């Protein structure tokens, strides 16, 4: 059962809600379409979503008192740093956070994520790690252009670059040499020959519940919908289902978005997202992802 | 409610929730809705801009 401490009890008193009413904390820093949809889905199920603004939250990490009333916390911070640090502190205080710190840590860093996929034998594009300008350029040359370079921490395709030749590689890598040191961790990946789209599947618990194709927008090579990519429903084939579940399991994900590409020899998983967005997926597929997340949270309480 | 930047009227949607981002139609500045202690009303604070660590 979800915890029913003071906040929830006072809410029951005010609203007259039944004793069976369950609740969870939704930890956020910005309310996007997704968070609002999750709150709406919770209301429909008579589940209380207690909104907790991470910007207003301070956690005494030495105290034995749990920082939040609810046992279960749905982590929805858009900021990766807020996400991992708050998750770590809340887990240490005894909260169940979805997704876990272990999952957030791995998914929030592309290299760590790739290492887990490889370790669990999930097919993934060839990826090379270099840590200085010269070795990065040598790696790109050896891999053969075009090559993709991505920041190990970052999202929405931000600062991911397609290096079409040595000149482009030198220009981009030289720029990065003058940026914060994290950008000098060069995560180089083969540019997979694929249709102008990738696949985003959604795993909740142990089920692949939805999938979309994400088509590149205009002349853009990146398929991120945040970059103007277009979403279309994608059929969940047995291969897609199996790989999505294996990828989610590899990173310890409970509610995740899995990014895949259609390579010449089959699907490849290139990333798993631990604070997945679905505002384009719900209308494209008709799948009630917010409702399924609430159902999953309820099932977690019952375990 | 008035925009903190240009003082124009800012409309709060009837289904607004705490933390939601709204923009002033006059000057385009984005604000986060903050629920005031009394419960039913919101105040505005400048919304955060996208940072390098934002994402999924």
Short mmCIF file of C-alpha atoms in Angstrom, two decimals:
data_model
loop_
_atom_site.label_atom_id
_atom_site.label_comp_id
_atom_site.label_asym_id
_atom_site.label_seq_id
_atom_site.Cartn_x
_atom_site.Cartn_y
_atom_site.Cartn_z
CA UNK A 1 0.00 0.00 0.00
CA UNK A 2 1.04 3.54 -0.51
CA UNK A 3 2.03 5.37 2.60
CA UNK A 4 -0.77 7.35 4.20
CA UNK A 5 0.97 9.89 6.36
CA UNK A 6 -0.16 13.32 7.44
CA UNK A 7 -0.51 15.00 4.04
CA UNK A 8 -2.66 12.31 2.56
CA UNK A 9 -4.79 11.98 5.67
CA UNK A 10 -5.52 15.70 5.76
CA UNK A 11 -6.41 15.60 2.09
CA UNK A 12 -8.85 12.74 2.77
CA UNK A 13 -10.40 14.73 5.57
CA UNK A 14 -10.86 17.74 3.32
CA UNK A 15 -12.18 15.86 0.32
CA UNK A 16 -13.96 12.98 1.96
CA UNK A 17 -12.07 10.56 -0.25
CA UNK A 18 -12.25 6.90 0.61
CA UNK A 19 -9.71 5.22 2.84
CA UNK A 20 -8.70 3.18 -0.19
CA UNK A 21 -7.45 6.29 -1.97
CA UNK A 22 -3.82 5.89 -2.86
CA UNK A 23 -1.23 8.50 -3.48
CA UNK A 24 2.25 9.06 -4.81
CA UNK A 25 4.56 12.02 -5.09
CA UNK A 26 5.30 13.38 -8.53
CA UNK A 27 8.68 15.09 -8.36
CA UNK A 28 9.12 17.73 -11.05
CA UNK A 29 10.91 20.92 -11.94
CA UNK A 30 8.81 21.87 -14.96
CA UNK A 31 5.28 20.71 -15.65
CA UNK A 32 5.14 19.54 -19.23
CA UNK A 33 2.23 17.98 -21.11
CA UNK A 34 3.29 14.63 -19.70
CA UNK A 35 3.14 15.58 -16.04
CA UNK A 36 -0.26 17.20 -16.50
CA UNK A 37 -1.53 14.07 -18.27
CA UNK A 38 -0.21 11.88 -15.45
CA UNK A 39 -2.03 14.02 -12.87
CA UNK A 40 -5.22 13.77 -14.95
CA UNK A 41 -4.88 9.98 -15.24
CA UNK A 42 -4.37 9.71 -11.49
CA UNK A 43 -7.53 11.72 -10.80
CA UNK A 44 -9.51 9.38 -13.05
CA UNK A 45 -8.34 6.45 -10.94
CA UNK A 46 -8.98 8.15 -7.61
CA UNK A 47 -5.24 8.23 -6.98
CA UNK A 48 -3.74 11.34 -5.47
CA UNK A 49 -0.69 12.77 -7.28
CA UNK A 50 1.09 15.01 -4.79
CA UNK A 51 3.08 17.50 -6.85
CA UNK A 52 6.51 18.19 -5.38
CA UNK A 53 8.58 20.93 -6.96
CA UNK A 54 12.20 19.82 -6.72
CA UNK A 55 13.22 23.48 -6.70
CA UNK A 56 11.42 23.92 -3.38
CA UNK A 57 12.69 20.67 -1.90
CA UNK A 58 15.51 20.40 0.63
CA UNK A 59 16.46 16.99 1.93
CA UNK A 60 18.27 16.46 5.23
CA UNK A 61 20.32 13.46 4.15
CA UNK A 62 21.41 12.65 7.71
CA UNK A 63 17.95 12.66 9.24
CA UNK A 64 16.07 9.37 9.51
CA UNK A 65 12.79 11.10 8.72
CA UNK A 66 11.48 10.48 5.23
CA UNK A 67 11.37 13.74 3.28
CA UNK A 68 8.00 13.05 1.62
CA UNK A 69 4.75 11.58 2.90
CA UNK A 70 4.36 9.12 0.06
CA UNK A 71 6.40 5.96 -0.10
CA UNK A 72 6.48 6.02 -3.88
CA UNK A 73 7.91 8.87 -5.92
CA UNK A 74 7.55 9.23 -9.66
CA UNK A 75 10.68 11.03 -10.80
CA UNK A 76 9.87 13.51 -13.56
CA UNK A 77 12.57 16.18 -13.27
CA UNK A 78 13.59 17.40 -16.71
CA UNK A 79 17.00 18.38 -15.33
CA UNK A 80 19.31 15.38 -15.32
CA UNK A 81 21.36 16.69 -12.41
CA UNK A 82 18.31 17.39 -10.27
CA UNK A 83 16.99 14.00 -11.27
CA UNK A 84 19.94 11.88 -10.20
CA UNK A 85 20.72 13.80 -7.03
CA UNK A 86 17.16 13.93 -5.75
CA UNK A 87 16.63 10.28 -6.66
CA UNK A 88 19.76 9.27 -4.76
CA UNK A 89 18.71 11.19 -1.64
CA UNK A 90 15.10 9.98 -1.72
CA UNK A 91 16.10 6.35 -2.20
CA UNK A 92 18.57 6.62 0.67
CA UNK A 93 15.72 7.95 2.83
CA UNK A 94 13.64 4.86 2.07
CA UNK A 95 11.45 6.03 -0.80
CA UNK A 96 10.78 3.89 -3.84
CA UNK A 97 11.65 6.11 -6.79
CA UNK A 98 10.58 5.28 -10.32
CA UNK A 99 12.88 5.13 -12.13
CA UNK A 100 15.60 4.14 -9.69
CA UNK A 101 18.89 5.90 -9.17
CA UNK A 102 20.72 3.00 -10.81
CA UNK A 103 18.54 3.38 -13.90
CA UNK A 104 18.82 7.19 -14.01
CA UNK A 105 22.57 7.04 -13.60
CA UNK A 106 22.98 4.64 -16.49
CA UNK A 107 20.41 6.22 -18.80
CA UNK A 108 21.62 9.76 -18.14
CA UNK A 109 25.04 9.05 -19.56
CA UNK A 110 25.20 7.70 -23.09
CA UNK A 111 28.45 5.84 -22.50
CA UNK A 112 27.21 4.12 -19.34
CA UNK A 113 23.98 3.23 -21.13
CA UNK A 114 25.84 1.75 -24.08
CA UNK A 115 28.05 -0.29 -21.75
CA UNK A 116 24.97 -1.82 -20.10
CA UNK A 117 23.40 -2.62 -23.48
CA UNK A 118 26.62 -4.31 -24.60
CA UNK A 119 26.95 -6.17 -21.32
CA UNK A 120 23.41 -7.54 -21.74
CA UNK A 121 24.03 -8.37 -25.42
CA UNK A 122 21.44 -5.91 -26.70
CA UNK A 123 22.38 -5.01 -30.30
CA UNK A 124 23.67 -1.42 -30.41
CA UNK A 125 25.57 0.67 -32.97
CA UNK A 126 29.36 0.50 -32.95
CA UNK A 127 30.56 3.10 -30.45
CA UNK A 128 34.07 4.29 -29.65
CA UNK A 129 35.18 6.32 -26.62
CA UNK A 130 38.04 8.80 -26.98
CA UNK A 131 39.17 11.37 -24.47
CA UNK A 132 41.29 13.85 -26.38
CA UNK A 133 41.23 15.70 -29.70
CA UNK A 134 43.86 13.64 -31.51
CA UNK A 135 42.55 10.26 -30.46
CA UNK A 136 38.99 11.32 -31.28
CA UNK A 137 40.02 12.34 -34.79
CA UNK A 138 41.95 9.10 -35.26
CA UNK A 139 38.92 7.12 -34.06
CA UNK A 140 36.57 8.95 -36.43
CA UNK A 141 38.96 8.33 -39.34
CA UNK A 142 39.25 4.65 -38.48
CA UNK A 143 35.47 4.24 -38.09
CA UNK A 144 34.93 5.87 -41.49
CA UNK A 145 32.86 8.96 -42.17
CA UNK A 146 30.09 9.85 -41.60
CA UNK A 147 30.38 9.46 -37.85
CA UNK A 148 28.13 10.81 -35.14
CA UNK A 149 29.56 12.51 -32.05
CA UNK A 150 27.28 13.00 -29.05
CA UNK A 151 27.76 14.55 -25.63
CA UNK A 152 27.65 11.77 -23.03
CA UNK A 153 25.20 13.85 -20.99
CA UNK A 154 22.51 15.61 -22.94
CA UNK A 155 19.20 15.04 -24.59
CA UNK A 156 16.82 16.09 -27.34
CA UNK A 157 19.70 15.73 -29.82
CA UNK A 158 21.35 18.80 -28.33
CA UNK A 159 24.95 19.21 -29.57
CA UNK A 160 24.89 15.87 -31.35
CA UNK A 161 26.76 16.35 -34.60
CA UNK A 162 27.02 14.41 -37.84
CA UNK A 163 30.66 14.47 -38.94
CA UNK A 164 30.65 13.94 -42.69
CA UNK A 165 34.39 14.21 -43.22
CA UNK A 166 37.68 15.05 -41.54
CA UNK A 167 37.20 18.80 -41.92
CA UNK A 168 33.83 18.67 -40.16
CA UNK A 169 35.28 16.44 -37.45
CA UNK A 170 38.20 18.80 -36.81
CA UNK A 171 35.87 21.82 -36.63
CA UNK A 172 33.45 20.22 -34.17
CA UNK A 173 36.10 18.54 -32.02
CA UNK A 174 38.25 21.67 -31.87
CA UNK A 175 35.22 23.61 -30.62
CA UNK A 176 34.62 21.01 -27.94
CA UNK A 177 38.17 21.34 -26.72
CA UNK A 178 37.18 24.81 -25.48
CA UNK A 179 34.02 23.68 -23.70
CA UNK A 180 33.37 22.18 -20.28
CA UNK A 181 35.57 19.06 -19.84
CA UNK A 182 32.62 16.69 -20.10
CA UNK A 183 32.45 17.63 -23.80
CA UNK A 184 35.97 16.29 -24.25
CA UNK A 185 34.69 12.82 -23.50
CA UNK A 186 34.13 11.90 -27.14
CA UNK A 187 31.32 9.42 -27.69
CA UNK A 188 31.64 8.49 -31.34
CA UNK A 189 29.07 6.31 -32.99
CA UNK A 190 28.68 4.82 -36.43
CA UNK A 191 26.06 6.55 -38.56
CA UNK A 192 23.69 3.64 -39.09
CA UNK A 193 22.31 3.26 -42.62
CA UNK A 194 18.63 3.50 -41.90
CA UNK A 195 15.41 4.99 -43.25
CA UNK A 196 14.97 8.69 -42.32
CA UNK A 197 13.39 7.68 -39.06
CA UNK A 198 14.00 5.83 -35.84
CA UNK A 199 11.69 4.06 -33.40
CA UNK A 200 10.75 5.05 -29.88
CA UNK A 201 9.10 2.28 -27.90
CA UNK A 202 7.63 2.59 -24.43
CA UNK A 203 8.11 0.00 -21.74
CA UNK A 204 6.08 0.10 -18.55
CA UNK A 205 6.82 -2.64 -16.08
CA UNK A 206 7.42 -5.69 -18.18
CA UNK A 207 5.36 -4.73 -21.19
CA UNK A 208 6.04 -2.82 -24.38
CA UNK A 209 2.91 -0.69 -24.49
CA UNK A 210 3.41 1.56 -27.52
CA UNK A 211 5.83 2.54 -30.25
CA UNK A 212 6.21 5.34 -32.74
CA UNK A 213 8.34 6.08 -35.75
CA UNK A 214 10.11 9.40 -35.42
CA UNK A 215 10.77 10.94 -38.82
CA UNK A 216 13.47 13.56 -39.26
CA UNK A 217 12.08 17.04 -39.79
CA UNK A 218 13.11 18.85 -43.03
CA UNK A 219 16.85 18.71 -43.68
CA UNK A 220 17.51 17.62 -40.10
CA UNK A 221 19.27 14.22 -39.69
CA UNK A 222 18.27 13.94 -36.02
CA UNK A 223 14.88 12.34 -35.45
CA UNK A 224 14.15 13.83 -32.02
CA UNK A 225 10.63 15.22 -31.92
CA UNK A 226 12.16 18.07 -29.89
CA UNK A 227 13.99 18.92 -33.14
CA UNK A 228 10.86 18.88 -35.25
CA UNK A 229 10.69 15.14 -35.87
CA UNK A 230 7.25 13.80 -36.79
CA UNK A 231 5.61 10.89 -34.94
CA UNK A 232 3.65 8.04 -36.50
CA UNK A 233 2.33 4.88 -34.90
CA UNK A 234 4.64 1.87 -35.20
CA UNK A 235 3.51 -1.72 -34.91
CA UNK A 236 5.05 -3.61 -32.02
CA UNK A 237 6.60 -6.57 -33.78
CA UNK A 238 7.95 -9.54 -31.81
CA UNK A 239 11.51 -8.30 -32.51
CA UNK A 240 10.71 -4.77 -31.33
CA UNK A 241 8.93 -6.10 -28.26
CA UNK A 242 11.76 -8.41 -27.31
CA UNK A 243 14.52 -5.86 -27.81
CA UNK A 244 12.61 -3.12 -25.98
CA UNK A 245 12.09 -5.35 -22.97
CA UNK A 246 15.72 -6.50 -22.99
CA UNK A 247 16.96 -2.91 -23.22
CA UNK A 248 14.70 -1.78 -20.38
CA UNK A 249 15.85 -4.69 -18.26
CA UNK A 250 19.51 -3.99 -19.06
CA UNK A 251 19.25 -0.54 -17.50
CA UNK A 252 16.87 -1.52 -14.71
CA UNK A 253 14.10 0.63 -16.18
CA UNK A 254 10.48 0.45 -15.06
CA UNK A 255 8.98 3.30 -17.09
CA UNK A 256 11.28 4.04 -20.01
CA UNK A 257 11.44 5.06 -23.64
CA UNK A 258 13.69 2.93 -25.82
CA UNK A 259 15.24 4.40 -28.97
CA UNK A 260 15.95 1.99 -31.80
CA UNK A 261 17.16 2.19 -35.39
CA UNK A 262 16.36 -0.08 -38.30
CA UNK A 263 19.81 -1.25 -39.31
CA UNK A 264 20.59 -3.42 -42.34
CA UNK A 265 20.82 -6.52 -40.14
CA UNK A 266 17.94 -5.75 -37.80
CA UNK A 267 17.02 -3.40 -35.02
CA UNK A 268 19.67 -1.66 -32.94
CA UNK A 269 19.04 0.03 -29.61
CA UNK A 270 20.96 3.27 -29.26
CA UNK A 271 19.50 4.75 -26.07
CA UNK A 272 17.09 4.26 -23.20
CA UNK A 273 15.36 7.29 -21.67
CA UNK A 274 14.47 7.26 -17.99
CA UNK A 275 12.25 10.38 -17.94
CA UNK A 276 10.53 9.64 -21.18
CA UNK A 277 8.23 12.07 -22.93
CA UNK A 278 5.08 10.91 -24.73
CA UNK A 279 3.06 13.91 -25.79
CA UNK A 280 3.49 12.94 -29.44
CA UNK A 281 2.98 9.25 -28.84
CA UNK A 282 -0.39 9.35 -27.14
CA UNK A 283 -2.18 11.08 -30.06
CA UNK A 284 -0.25 9.02 -32.67
CA UNK A 285 -1.02 5.64 -31.10
CA UNK A 286 -4.11 6.23 -28.97
CA UNK A 287 -2.37 4.38 -26.14
CA UNK A 288 -3.11 5.77 -22.68
CA UNK A 289 0.49 5.90 -21.48
CA UNK A 290 -0.26 8.22 -18.53
CA UNK A 291 -2.97 5.84 -17.32
CA UNK A 292 -0.65 2.87 -17.68
CA UNK A 293 2.00 4.64 -15.62
CA UNK A 294 -0.55 5.17 -12.83
CA UNK A 295 -1.62 1.52 -13.06
CA UNK A 296 2.03 0.53 -12.74
CA UNK A 297 2.53 2.76 -9.70
CA UNK A 298 -0.48 1.11 -8.07
CA UNK A 299 0.93 -2.33 -8.83
CA UNK A 300 4.23 -1.32 -7.23
CA UNK A 301 2.37 -0.44 -4.01
CA UNK A 302 0.81 -3.85 -3.86
CA UNK A 303 4.11 -5.72 -4.05
CA UNK B 1 -3.02 38.55 -12.95
CA UNK B 2 -0.41 40.79 -14.54
CA UNK B 3 2.78 39.94 -16.39
CA UNK B 4 5.86 40.56 -14.25
CA UNK B 5 7.68 41.86 -17.31
CA UNK B 6 5.23 44.07 -19.24
CA UNK B 7 2.28 44.29 -16.86
CA UNK B 8 -0.20 42.98 -19.44
CA UNK B 9 -3.05 40.77 -18.28
CA UNK B 10 -2.05 37.10 -18.13
CA UNK B 11 -4.85 34.56 -18.42
CA UNK B 12 -4.59 31.46 -16.21
CA UNK B 13 -6.27 28.41 -17.83
CA UNK B 14 -9.15 27.00 -15.80
CA UNK B 15 -7.45 23.57 -15.64
CA UNK B 16 -4.03 24.99 -14.69
CA UNK B 17 -1.96 23.10 -12.15
CA UNK B 18 0.99 24.00 -9.97
CA UNK B 19 4.25 24.16 -11.88
CA UNK B 20 2.66 24.64 -15.29
CA UNK B 21 4.37 27.08 -17.65
CA UNK B 22 2.33 29.88 -19.20
CA UNK B 23 3.43 32.68 -21.48
CA UNK B 24 2.40 36.31 -21.66
CA UNK B 25 0.67 36.90 -24.99
CA UNK B 26 1.95 40.46 -25.11
CA UNK B 27 5.69 40.07 -24.50
CA UNK B 28 6.18 36.29 -24.69
CA UNK B 29 7.84 35.93 -21.30
CA UNK B 30 7.26 32.50 -19.75
CA UNK B 31 6.20 32.06 -16.15
CA UNK B 32 5.76 29.13 -13.83
CA UNK B 33 2.54 28.94 -11.84
CA UNK B 34 3.19 28.72 -8.12
CA UNK B 35 0.31 27.81 -5.84
CA UNK B 36 0.02 30.32 -3.02
CA UNK B 37 -0.46 29.10 0.54
CA UNK B 38 -4.18 29.81 0.59
CA UNK B 39 -4.69 27.04 -1.94
CA UNK B 40 -6.83 28.10 -4.85
CA UNK B 41 -4.78 30.90 -6.39
CA UNK B 42 -1.51 31.05 -8.25
CA UNK B 43 1.31 33.51 -8.34
CA UNK B 44 3.84 33.84 -11.13
CA UNK B 45 7.57 33.36 -11.10
CA UNK B 46 9.90 33.53 -14.09
CA UNK B 47 10.15 30.12 -15.76
CA UNK B 48 13.53 28.48 -16.00
CA UNK B 49 15.17 28.46 -19.39
CA UNK B 50 16.32 25.22 -21.00
CA UNK B 51 19.62 24.11 -19.51
CA UNK B 52 22.23 21.82 -20.99
CA UNK B 53 21.17 18.94 -18.78
CA UNK B 54 17.50 19.10 -19.67
CA UNK B 55 15.92 16.21 -21.48
CA UNK B 56 14.45 12.76 -21.22
#
